[in-house]
């Protein structure tokens, strides 16, 4: 154990290496081409009332959308829906869509969230129409992840462009149109300013040796010289035999989650929130408090195995972090 | 009845007439609901501010609808829109005006390619490219 990677991402806003970015990008590419969920059926067939609501609101006076005679006289030959209304037929409606699924889209989002790409803005929408839909058409939509860009920095912040492709189908299985929809998932630029350093631990004569070892990348466990019992956090006297003689052993760096909390408030500017804090059972038999690394609160589970890595938080402080075992 | 524009009368470089859209609160809410888009940022000012927006904003489906309207206002009922590609920019907030302008960038047979810009006081809300088959 005891690997200290200089400049490693502890806080999500610190610099990542190009190799980290490349590995993350390649992980994201695994989602490209996957279909998101089953086909979504339109709740209603294409219908005049919905067309009327929209063309009235938009002030669109093209008569082919509502006036049968005018539509008949046009090349369309019958009343049709505005082609740009394509998306509206399959809109989910007022009930919020659950974010708790475990499909490819949710998994991709969780991966992006784990790197702090939590904000989202739509940037492009490209629709191509195979035919105009008309009242009575029963549509459904399929969605696939079309592409995910490398990390890009825009005016909004740094992130990845995610393009999904929606195909719209009629009841006969013929495509009526398709859409490429591009969003950027990003870390807001304003928050990319360097965070203040992590609050320093209160070190004393009795525990500074433990933090000093971490600075060298070594995680130690205090051991009683009288009875051999291991203890943490460091303190001067053995609770079992009252010996004040002690030495230390190097931790293997493996353990499991004993318990955890996820803090939302109060917000200390040095950390990203929600902030998970773990109580880890080291395999040696002592418990330690630490943050997880590259994990979101949803990934945490009591009993889950972890490996412990020591990372530099700032020049004067290194701490153990738990990485969830695969 | 409105007549349709013949392709023979259109050439690359032609400008489309401008269209100003006053962005009322009613418009933004009515169009969001008419497109079944119930995200709070399109109708609830309090929650929009809480989510980091200055106010409610027009939804994308409505932006697309205005692009479609802008084309057929000019080209008439016989126009057949083949594709609408939009790039989104500054949000359309209530109280502002979106000024739509456009020009023909290419003519190929009966198919015109139109570049459209919808600008508000903050900058370009939308830049769109539309392919439309004219009569
Ligand atoms: Zn002891």
GROMACS .gro file of C-alpha atoms and ligand atoms in nm:
model
  462
    1UNK     CA    1   0.000   0.000   0.000
    2UNK     CA    2   0.114   0.351   0.068
    3UNK     CA    3   0.109   0.490  -0.280
    4UNK     CA    4   0.125   0.864  -0.290
    5UNK     CA    5   0.041   1.000  -0.628
    6UNK     CA    6   0.157   1.358  -0.649
    7UNK     CA    7  -0.111   1.597  -0.767
    8UNK     CA    8  -0.370   1.322  -0.779
    9UNK     CA    9  -0.732   1.430  -0.784
   10UNK     CA   10  -0.849   1.445  -0.431
   11UNK     CA   11  -1.072   1.743  -0.458
   12UNK     CA   12  -1.247   1.726  -0.793
   13UNK     CA   13  -1.127   2.067  -0.893
   14UNK     CA   14  -0.758   1.992  -0.876
   15UNK     CA   15  -0.565   1.914  -1.190
   16UNK     CA   16  -0.599   1.568  -1.338
   17UNK     CA   17  -0.326   1.424  -1.551
   18UNK     CA   18  -0.378   1.371  -1.924
   19UNK     CA   19  -0.362   0.997  -1.862
   20UNK     CA   20  -0.650   1.022  -1.610
   21UNK     CA   21  -0.854   1.218  -1.862
   22UNK     CA   22  -0.782   0.971  -2.138
   23UNK     CA   23  -0.881   0.677  -1.919
   24UNK     CA   24  -1.201   0.854  -1.819
   25UNK     CA   25  -1.281   0.937  -2.181
   26UNK     CA   26  -1.233   0.575  -2.279
   27UNK     CA   27  -1.460   0.465  -1.997
   28UNK     CA   28  -1.727   0.702  -2.131
   29UNK     CA   29  -1.692   0.564  -2.484
   30UNK     CA   30  -1.826   0.233  -2.353
   31UNK     CA   31  -2.171   0.395  -2.344
   32UNK     CA   32  -2.173   0.509  -2.707
   33UNK     CA   33  -2.420   0.320  -2.922
   34UNK     CA   34  -2.627   0.190  -2.631
   35UNK     CA   35  -3.003   0.228  -2.645
   36UNK     CA   36  -3.156   0.407  -2.349
   37UNK     CA   37  -3.453   0.214  -2.225
   38UNK     CA   38  -3.739   0.064  -2.423
   39UNK     CA   39  -3.924   0.259  -2.697
   40UNK     CA   40  -4.127   0.544  -2.546
   41UNK     CA   41  -4.481   0.549  -2.682
   42UNK     CA   42  -4.655   0.883  -2.737
   43UNK     CA   43  -4.934   0.914  -2.479
   44UNK     CA   44  -5.177   1.031  -2.748
   45UNK     CA   45  -5.198   1.005  -3.122
   46UNK     CA   46  -5.108   1.315  -3.317
   47UNK     CA   47  -5.410   1.537  -3.266
   48UNK     CA   48  -5.560   1.872  -3.357
   49UNK     CA   49  -5.606   2.009  -3.002
   50UNK     CA   50  -5.235   1.980  -2.922
   51UNK     CA   51  -5.145   2.129  -3.258
   52UNK     CA   52  -5.387   2.415  -3.194
   53UNK     CA   53  -5.245   2.491  -2.849
   54UNK     CA   54  -4.895   2.520  -2.987
   55UNK     CA   55  -4.952   2.704  -3.316
   56UNK     CA   56  -5.174   2.956  -3.136
   57UNK     CA   57  -4.914   3.013  -2.866
   58UNK     CA   58  -4.637   3.054  -3.123
   59UNK     CA   59  -4.854   3.265  -3.352
   60UNK     CA   60  -4.796   3.030  -3.644
   61UNK     CA   61  -5.059   3.108  -3.907
   62UNK     CA   62  -4.957   2.845  -4.160
   63UNK     CA   63  -5.305   2.710  -4.251
   64UNK     CA   64  -5.192   2.352  -4.318
   65UNK     CA   65  -5.193   2.277  -3.946
   66UNK     CA   66  -5.559   2.352  -3.873
   67UNK     CA   67  -5.750   2.440  -4.189
   68UNK     CA   68  -5.859   2.132  -4.379
   69UNK     CA   69  -5.941   2.309  -4.704
   70UNK     CA   70  -5.614   2.499  -4.709
   71UNK     CA   71  -5.421   2.185  -4.622
   72UNK     CA   72  -5.594   1.997  -4.901
   73UNK     CA   73  -5.506   2.266  -5.151
   74UNK     CA   74  -5.140   2.253  -5.046
   75UNK     CA   75  -4.879   1.997  -5.141
   76UNK     CA   76  -4.948   1.825  -4.809
   77UNK     CA   77  -5.298   1.725  -4.920
   78UNK     CA   78  -5.428   1.697  -4.564
   79UNK     CA   79  -5.384   1.856  -4.223
   80UNK     CA   80  -5.037   1.789  -4.082
   81UNK     CA   81  -4.858   1.875  -3.759
   82UNK     CA   82  -4.578   2.132  -3.756
   83UNK     CA   83  -4.264   1.925  -3.820
   84UNK     CA   84  -4.078   2.108  -3.542
   85UNK     CA   85  -4.339   1.975  -3.299
   86UNK     CA   86  -4.195   1.624  -3.338
   87UNK     CA   87  -4.053   1.605  -2.986
   88UNK     CA   88  -4.374   1.725  -2.822
   89UNK     CA   89  -4.572   1.412  -2.915
   90UNK     CA   90  -4.356   1.191  -2.698
   91UNK     CA   91  -4.290   1.433  -2.412
   92UNK     CA   92  -4.305   1.268  -2.076
   93UNK     CA   93  -4.551   1.515  -1.923
   94UNK     CA   94  -4.583   1.654  -1.574
   95UNK     CA   95  -4.473   1.347  -1.372
   96UNK     CA   96  -4.102   1.374  -1.306
   97UNK     CA   97  -3.899   1.103  -1.473
   98UNK     CA   98  -3.719   0.886  -1.223
   99UNK     CA   99  -3.343   0.929  -1.210
  100UNK     CA  100  -3.297   0.616  -1.010
  101UNK     CA  101  -3.286   0.358  -1.285
  102UNK     CA  102  -2.977   0.162  -1.365
  103UNK     CA  103  -2.985   0.189  -1.743
  104UNK     CA  104  -2.689   0.304  -1.951
  105UNK     CA  105  -2.792   0.670  -1.935
  106UNK     CA  106  -2.809   0.675  -1.555
  107UNK     CA  107  -2.480   0.487  -1.532
  108UNK     CA  108  -2.315   0.733  -1.769
  109UNK     CA  109  -2.452   1.025  -1.568
  110UNK     CA  110  -2.328   0.877  -1.242
  111UNK     CA  111  -1.983   0.840  -1.393
  112UNK     CA  112  -1.992   1.203  -1.506
  113UNK     CA  113  -2.120   1.316  -1.166
  114UNK     CA  114  -1.835   1.131  -0.996
  115UNK     CA  115  -1.593   1.368  -1.171
  116UNK     CA  116  -1.794   1.675  -1.077
  117UNK     CA  117  -1.964   1.721  -1.416
  118UNK     CA  118  -2.295   1.787  -1.249
  119UNK     CA  119  -2.431   2.087  -1.441
  120UNK     CA  120  -2.609   2.051  -1.771
  121UNK     CA  121  -2.695   2.283  -2.059
  122UNK     CA  122  -2.841   2.186  -2.396
  123UNK     CA  123  -2.633   2.319  -2.684
  124UNK     CA  124  -2.767   2.173  -3.009
  125UNK     CA  125  -3.079   2.012  -3.146
  126UNK     CA  126  -3.084   1.880  -3.500
  127UNK     CA  127  -3.404   1.739  -3.643
  128UNK     CA  128  -3.444   1.568  -3.979
  129UNK     CA  129  -3.792   1.485  -4.099
  130UNK     CA  130  -3.869   1.178  -4.309
  131UNK     CA  131  -4.230   1.288  -4.341
  132UNK     CA  132  -4.471   1.528  -4.175
  133UNK     CA  133  -4.685   1.351  -3.917
  134UNK     CA  134  -5.062   1.395  -3.927
  135UNK     CA  135  -5.356   1.358  -3.689
  136UNK     CA  136  -5.410   0.993  -3.609
  137UNK     CA  137  -5.042   0.898  -3.625
  138UNK     CA  138  -4.937   0.696  -3.322
  139UNK     CA  139  -4.569   0.769  -3.258
  140UNK     CA  140  -4.301   0.617  -3.044
  141UNK     CA  141  -3.943   0.716  -2.980
  142UNK     CA  142  -3.620   0.526  -2.930
  143UNK     CA  143  -3.309   0.689  -2.786
  144UNK     CA  144  -2.945   0.591  -2.819
  145UNK     CA  145  -2.626   0.750  -2.692
  146UNK     CA  146  -2.474   0.881  -3.014
  147UNK     CA  147  -2.143   1.029  -2.903
  148UNK     CA  148  -1.951   1.159  -2.603
  149UNK     CA  149  -1.678   1.415  -2.659
  150UNK     CA  150  -1.337   1.443  -2.502
  151UNK     CA  151  -1.312   1.688  -2.216
  152UNK     CA  152  -1.370   2.041  -2.350
  153UNK     CA  153  -1.358   2.379  -2.187
  154UNK     CA  154  -1.626   2.627  -2.288
  155UNK     CA  155  -1.748   2.957  -2.147
  156UNK     CA  156  -1.970   2.757  -1.911
  157UNK     CA  157  -1.696   2.543  -1.769
  158UNK     CA  158  -1.516   2.220  -1.841
  159UNK     CA  159  -1.705   1.909  -1.938
  160UNK     CA  160  -1.809   1.654  -2.195
  161UNK     CA  161  -2.061   1.699  -2.477
  162UNK     CA  162  -2.309   1.414  -2.476
  163UNK     CA  163  -2.518   1.362  -2.789
  164UNK     CA  164  -2.822   1.140  -2.787
  165UNK     CA  165  -3.013   1.035  -3.093
  166UNK     CA  166  -3.390   1.010  -3.087
  167UNK     CA  167  -3.568   0.823  -3.365
  168UNK     CA  168  -3.941   0.868  -3.404
  169UNK     CA  169  -4.149   0.587  -3.551
  170UNK     CA  170  -4.505   0.547  -3.669
  171UNK     CA  171  -4.730   0.251  -3.587
  172UNK     CA  172  -4.608   0.067  -3.899
  173UNK     CA  173  -4.251   0.086  -3.780
  174UNK     CA  174  -4.150   0.347  -4.036
  175UNK     CA  175  -3.932   0.629  -3.917
  176UNK     CA  176  -4.094   0.971  -3.942
  177UNK     CA  177  -3.800   1.174  -3.817
  178UNK     CA  178  -3.491   1.175  -3.604
  179UNK     CA  179  -3.314   1.415  -3.376
  180UNK     CA  180  -2.963   1.462  -3.245
  181UNK     CA  181  -2.971   1.633  -2.909
  182UNK     CA  182  -2.647   1.761  -2.762
  183UNK     CA  183  -2.591   1.869  -2.406
  184UNK     CA  184  -2.277   1.957  -2.217
  185UNK     CA  185  -2.230   1.806  -1.873
  186UNK     CA  186  -1.984   2.034  -1.700
  187UNK     CA  187  -1.829   2.168  -1.386
  188UNK     CA  188  -1.941   2.529  -1.360
  189UNK     CA  189  -1.654   2.767  -1.437
  190UNK     CA  190  -1.723   2.978  -1.128
  191UNK     CA  191  -1.669   2.677  -0.907
  192UNK     CA  192  -1.347   2.580  -1.082
  193UNK     CA  193  -1.154   2.838  -0.883
  194UNK     CA  194  -0.909   2.667  -0.651
  195UNK     CA  195  -1.077   2.564  -0.331
  196UNK     CA  196  -0.932   2.673  -0.001
  197UNK     CA  197  -0.716   2.399   0.147
  198UNK     CA  198  -0.875   2.135   0.360
  199UNK     CA  199  -0.896   2.232   0.726
  200UNK     CA  200  -0.577   2.109   0.894
  201UNK     CA  201  -0.614   1.837   1.157
  202UNK     CA  202  -0.536   1.934   1.515
  203UNK     CA  203  -0.198   1.773   1.565
  204UNK     CA  204  -0.039   1.721   1.904
  205UNK     CA  205   0.262   1.549   2.046
  206UNK     CA  206   0.051   1.233   2.063
  207UNK     CA  207  -0.064   1.210   1.699
  208UNK     CA  208   0.171   1.418   1.481
  209UNK     CA  209   0.384   1.106   1.408
  210UNK     CA  210   0.081   0.948   1.238
  211UNK     CA  211   0.025   1.249   1.008
  212UNK     CA  212   0.399   1.272   0.940
  213UNK     CA  213   0.398   0.912   0.816
  214UNK     CA  214   0.106   0.991   0.586
  215UNK     CA  215   0.312   1.271   0.433
  216UNK     CA  216   0.558   1.002   0.331
  217UNK     CA  217   0.269   0.799   0.190
  218UNK     CA  218   0.255   0.550   0.475
  219UNK     CA  219  -0.057   0.464   0.672
  220UNK     CA  220   0.035   0.345   1.021
  221UNK     CA  221  -0.163   0.181   1.298
  222UNK     CA  222  -0.059   0.239   1.659
  223UNK     CA  223   0.024  -0.079   1.854
  224UNK     CA  224   0.047  -0.125   2.229
  225UNK     CA  225   0.384  -0.259   2.336
  226UNK     CA  226   0.235  -0.401   2.652
  227UNK     CA  227  -0.042  -0.622   2.512
  228UNK     CA  228  -0.003  -0.583   2.137
  229UNK     CA  229  -0.349  -0.436   2.081
  230UNK     CA  230  -0.391  -0.208   1.777
  231UNK     CA  231  -0.566   0.124   1.825
  232UNK     CA  232  -0.685   0.425   1.628
  233UNK     CA  233  -0.697   0.723   1.638
  234UNK     CA  234  -0.356   0.757   1.802
  235UNK     CA  235  -0.359   0.827   2.173
  236UNK     CA  236  -0.105   0.794   2.455
  237UNK     CA  237  -0.242   0.509   2.669
  238UNK     CA  238  -0.367   0.159   2.590
  239UNK     CA  239  -0.731   0.124   2.692
  240UNK     CA  240  -0.683  -0.248   2.761
  241UNK     CA  241  -0.363  -0.268   2.965
  242UNK     CA  242  -0.290   0.101   3.036
  243UNK     CA  243   0.058   0.075   2.898
  244UNK     CA  244   0.196   0.399   2.762
  245UNK     CA  245   0.456   0.217   2.556
  246UNK     CA  246   0.369   0.184   2.190
  247UNK     CA  247   0.502   0.139   1.839
  248UNK     CA  248   0.325   0.108   1.506
  249UNK     CA  249   0.271  -0.123   1.211
  250UNK     CA  250   0.205  -0.035   0.850
  251UNK     CA  251  -0.155  -0.093   0.743
  252UNK     CA  252  -0.216  -0.337   0.456
  253UNK     CA  253  -0.459  -0.084   0.310
  254UNK     CA  254  -0.765  -0.305   0.285
  255UNK     CA  255  -1.092  -0.290   0.469
  256UNK     CA  256  -1.465  -0.247   0.439
  257UNK     CA  257  -1.724   0.022   0.505
  258UNK     CA  258  -1.848  -0.003   0.863
  259UNK     CA  259  -2.081   0.294   0.829
  260UNK     CA  260  -2.104   0.626   0.651
  261UNK     CA  261  -2.279   0.961   0.647
  262UNK     CA  262  -2.338   1.195   0.355
  263UNK     CA  263  -2.317   1.558   0.459
  264UNK     CA  264  -2.504   1.828   0.273
  265UNK     CA  265  -2.486   2.105   0.528
  266UNK     CA  266  -2.306   2.301   0.658
  267UNK     CA  267  -2.098   2.355   0.345
  268UNK     CA  268  -1.727   2.404   0.404
  269UNK     CA  269  -1.581   2.555   0.087
  270UNK     CA  270  -1.286   2.313   0.083
  271UNK     CA  271  -1.510   2.019  -0.007
  272UNK     CA  272  -1.750   1.911  -0.280
  273UNK     CA  273  -2.104   1.832  -0.171
  274UNK     CA  274  -2.279   1.604  -0.108
  275UNK     CA  275  -1.976   1.489   0.090
  276UNK     CA  276  -1.961   1.124   0.194
  277UNK     CA  277  -1.764   1.044   0.509
  278UNK     CA  278  -1.685   0.682   0.581
  279UNK     CA  279  -1.605   0.486   0.890
  280UNK     CA  280  -1.383   0.208   0.756
  281UNK     CA  281  -1.304  -0.120   0.931
  282UNK     CA  282  -0.943  -0.191   0.845
  283UNK     CA  283  -0.874  -0.560   0.806
  284UNK     CA  284  -0.628  -0.528   1.096
  285UNK     CA  285  -0.923  -0.457   1.326
  286UNK     CA  286  -0.921  -0.080   1.382
  287UNK     CA  287  -1.160   0.182   1.247
  288UNK     CA  288  -1.068   0.496   1.060
  289UNK     CA  289  -1.263   0.796   0.933
  290UNK     CA  290  -1.196   0.892   0.571
  291UNK     CA  291  -1.354   1.016   0.251
  292UNK     CA  292  -1.412   0.790  -0.046
  293UNK     CA  293  -1.239   0.865  -0.374
  294UNK     CA  294  -1.409   0.860  -0.719
  295UNK     CA  295  -1.739   0.755  -0.567
  296UNK     CA  296  -2.084   0.908  -0.542
  297UNK     CA  297  -2.311   0.860  -0.240
  298UNK     CA  298  -2.518   0.609  -0.443
  299UNK     CA  299  -2.214   0.381  -0.471
  300UNK     CA  300  -2.175   0.345  -0.095
  301UNK     CA  301  -2.291   0.041   0.091
  302UNK     CA  302  -2.220  -0.085   0.441
  303UNK     CA  303  -1.987  -0.383   0.419
  304UNK     CA  304  -1.850  -0.286   0.079
  305UNK     CA  305  -1.478  -0.364   0.045
  306UNK     CA  306  -1.237  -0.076   0.000
  307UNK     CA  307  -0.871  -0.030  -0.067
  308UNK     CA  308  -0.701   0.259   0.100
  309UNK     CA  309  -0.482   0.506  -0.082
  310UNK     CA  310  -0.286   0.792   0.064
  311UNK     CA  311  -0.321   1.115  -0.130
  312UNK     CA  312  -0.168   1.455  -0.094
  313UNK     CA  313  -0.439   1.715  -0.019
  314UNK     CA  314  -0.199   2.007  -0.002
  315UNK     CA  315   0.176   2.040   0.057
  316UNK     CA  316   0.135   1.997   0.432
  317UNK     CA  317  -0.135   1.735   0.448
  318UNK     CA  318  -0.178   1.382   0.316
  319UNK     CA  319  -0.468   1.162   0.419
  320UNK     CA  320  -0.600   0.812   0.361
  321UNK     CA  321  -0.888   0.778   0.111
  322UNK     CA  322  -1.105   0.475   0.045
  323UNK     CA  323  -1.146   0.348  -0.308
  324UNK     CA  324  -1.441   0.114  -0.350
  325UNK     CA  325  -1.336  -0.231  -0.462
  326UNK     CA  326  -1.485  -0.343  -0.792
  327UNK     CA  327  -5.543   3.217  -4.899
  328UNK     CA  328  -5.174   3.268  -4.849
  329UNK     CA  329  -4.968   3.188  -5.154
  330UNK     CA  330  -4.646   2.995  -5.149
  331UNK     CA  331  -4.310   3.117  -5.258
  332UNK     CA  332  -4.180   2.952  -5.575
  333UNK     CA  333  -3.823   2.829  -5.577
  334UNK     CA  334  -3.772   3.014  -5.905
  335UNK     CA  335  -3.798   3.342  -5.715
  336UNK     CA  336  -3.534   3.257  -5.459
  337UNK     CA  337  -3.157   3.274  -5.485
  338UNK     CA  338  -2.867   3.244  -5.250
  339UNK     CA  339  -2.807   3.568  -5.067
  340UNK     CA  340  -3.174   3.661  -5.039
  341UNK     CA  341  -3.273   3.801  -4.703
  342UNK     CA  342  -3.588   3.685  -4.527
  343UNK     CA  343  -3.811   3.950  -4.371
  344UNK     CA  344  -3.733   4.011  -4.004
  345UNK     CA  345  -3.968   3.895  -3.732
  346UNK     CA  346  -3.973   4.034  -3.379
  347UNK     CA  347  -4.109   3.808  -3.106
  348UNK     CA  348  -4.200   3.992  -2.783
  349UNK     CA  349  -4.107   3.747  -2.511
  350UNK     CA  350  -4.394   3.777  -2.270
  351UNK     CA  351  -4.420   3.560  -1.963
  352UNK     CA  352  -4.747   3.426  -2.102
  353UNK     CA  353  -4.575   3.325  -2.424
  354UNK     CA  354  -4.297   3.140  -2.244
  355UNK     CA  355  -4.533   2.954  -2.014
  356UNK     CA  356  -4.800   2.883  -2.277
  357UNK     CA  357  -4.552   2.743  -2.526
  358UNK     CA  358  -4.377   2.529  -2.264
  359UNK     CA  359  -4.705   2.373  -2.159
  360UNK     CA  360  -4.825   2.337  -2.519
  361UNK     CA  361  -4.512   2.130  -2.586
  362UNK     CA  362  -4.574   1.926  -2.268
  363UNK     CA  363  -4.253   2.055  -2.114
  364UNK     CA  364  -4.321   2.094  -1.743
  365UNK     CA  365  -3.968   2.165  -1.624
  366UNK     CA  366  -3.997   2.434  -1.357
  367UNK     CA  367  -3.743   2.659  -1.527
  368UNK     CA  368  -4.001   2.719  -1.802
  369UNK     CA  369  -4.288   2.830  -1.578
  370UNK     CA  370  -4.194   2.883  -1.211
  371UNK     CA  371  -3.989   3.200  -1.154
  372UNK     CA  372  -3.910   3.115  -0.789
  373UNK     CA  373  -3.774   2.771  -0.867
  374UNK     CA  374  -3.599   2.900  -1.180
  375UNK     CA  375  -3.403   3.145  -0.963
  376UNK     CA  376  -3.333   2.873  -0.710
  377UNK     CA  377  -3.186   2.659  -0.989
  378UNK     CA  378  -2.950   2.941  -1.087
  379UNK     CA  379  -3.147   3.105  -1.369
  380UNK     CA  380  -3.230   3.477  -1.373
  381UNK     CA  381  -3.594   3.402  -1.449
  382UNK     CA  382  -3.798   3.148  -1.643
  383UNK     CA  383  -3.666   3.075  -1.992
  384UNK     CA  384  -3.814   2.964  -2.322
  385UNK     CA  385  -3.784   2.590  -2.382
  386UNK     CA  386  -3.604   2.438  -2.678
  387UNK     CA  387  -3.915   2.289  -2.838
  388UNK     CA  388  -4.054   2.640  -2.862
  389UNK     CA  389  -3.735   2.776  -3.013
  390UNK     CA  390  -3.769   2.504  -3.278
  391UNK     CA  391  -4.134   2.603  -3.330
  392UNK     CA  392  -4.040   2.965  -3.390
  393UNK     CA  393  -3.776   2.859  -3.641
  394UNK     CA  394  -4.042   2.655  -3.821
  395UNK     CA  395  -4.287   2.943  -3.814
  396UNK     CA  396  -4.025   3.187  -3.940
  397UNK     CA  397  -3.961   2.966  -4.245
  398UNK     CA  398  -4.324   2.910  -4.341
  399UNK     CA  399  -4.422   3.274  -4.273
  400UNK     CA  400  -4.186   3.344  -4.560
  401UNK     CA  401  -4.222   3.036  -4.781
  402UNK     CA  402  -4.594   2.966  -4.741
  403UNK     CA  403  -4.805   2.653  -4.692
  404UNK     CA  404  -4.641   2.453  -4.971
  405UNK     CA  405  -4.300   2.465  -4.807
  406UNK     CA  406  -4.172   2.127  -4.696
  407UNK     CA  407  -3.925   2.155  -4.413
  408UNK     CA  408  -3.665   1.881  -4.439
  409UNK     CA  409  -3.444   1.958  -4.141
  410UNK     CA  410  -3.399   2.210  -3.863
  411UNK     CA  411  -3.062   2.228  -3.688
  412UNK     CA  412  -3.032   2.472  -3.403
  413UNK     CA  413  -2.743   2.586  -3.189
  414UNK     CA  414  -2.857   2.736  -2.862
  415UNK     CA  415  -2.711   3.041  -2.692
  416UNK     CA  416  -2.841   3.317  -2.466
  417UNK     CA  417  -3.167   3.225  -2.292
  418UNK     CA  418  -3.496   3.393  -2.388
  419UNK     CA  419  -3.613   3.561  -2.067
  420UNK     CA  420  -3.951   3.733  -2.024
  421UNK     CA  421  -3.951   4.103  -2.105
  422UNK     CA  422  -3.696   4.073  -2.382
  423UNK     CA  423  -3.754   4.057  -2.759
  424UNK     CA  424  -3.619   3.794  -2.992
  425UNK     CA  425  -3.538   3.946  -3.330
  426UNK     CA  426  -3.534   3.683  -3.602
  427UNK     CA  427  -3.344   3.738  -3.924
  428UNK     CA  428  -3.245   3.496  -4.196
  429UNK     CA  429  -3.087   3.458  -4.535
  430UNK     CA  430  -3.069   3.199  -4.809
  431UNK     CA  431  -2.724   3.047  -4.804
  432UNK     CA  432  -2.775   2.794  -5.084
  433UNK     CA  433  -3.028   2.687  -5.347
  434UNK     CA  434  -3.014   2.342  -5.494
  435UNK     CA  435  -3.303   2.259  -5.721
  436UNK     CA  436  -3.608   2.342  -5.512
  437UNK     CA  437  -3.428   2.307  -5.182
  438UNK     CA  438  -3.320   2.622  -5.005
  439UNK     CA  439  -3.078   2.627  -4.715
  440UNK     CA  440  -3.159   2.909  -4.477
  441UNK     CA  441  -2.941   3.048  -4.199
  442UNK     CA  442  -3.151   3.196  -3.920
  443UNK     CA  443  -3.051   3.402  -3.624
  444UNK     CA  444  -3.276   3.478  -3.328
  445UNK     CA  445  -3.111   3.743  -3.115
  446UNK     CA  446  -3.222   3.895  -2.786
  447UNK     CA  447  -3.064   4.171  -2.578
  448UNK     CA  448  -2.808   3.925  -2.436
  449UNK     CA  449  -2.686   3.793  -2.771
  450UNK     CA  450  -2.782   3.513  -3.005
  451UNK     CA  451  -3.050   3.293  -2.857
  452UNK     CA  452  -3.045   3.062  -3.155
  453UNK     CA  453  -2.854   3.005  -3.475
  454UNK     CA  454  -3.037   2.767  -3.702
  455UNK     CA  455  -2.985   2.604  -4.037
  456UNK     CA  456  -3.299   2.491  -4.214
  457UNK     CA  457  -3.339   2.292  -4.532
  458UNK     CA  458  -3.673   2.356  -4.696
  459UNK     CA  459  -3.816   2.237  -5.023
  460UNK     CA  460  -4.002   2.520  -5.192
  461UNK     CA  461  -4.286   2.493  -5.439
  462LIG    ZN1  462  -0.206  -0.271   2.590
   0.00000   0.00000   0.00000
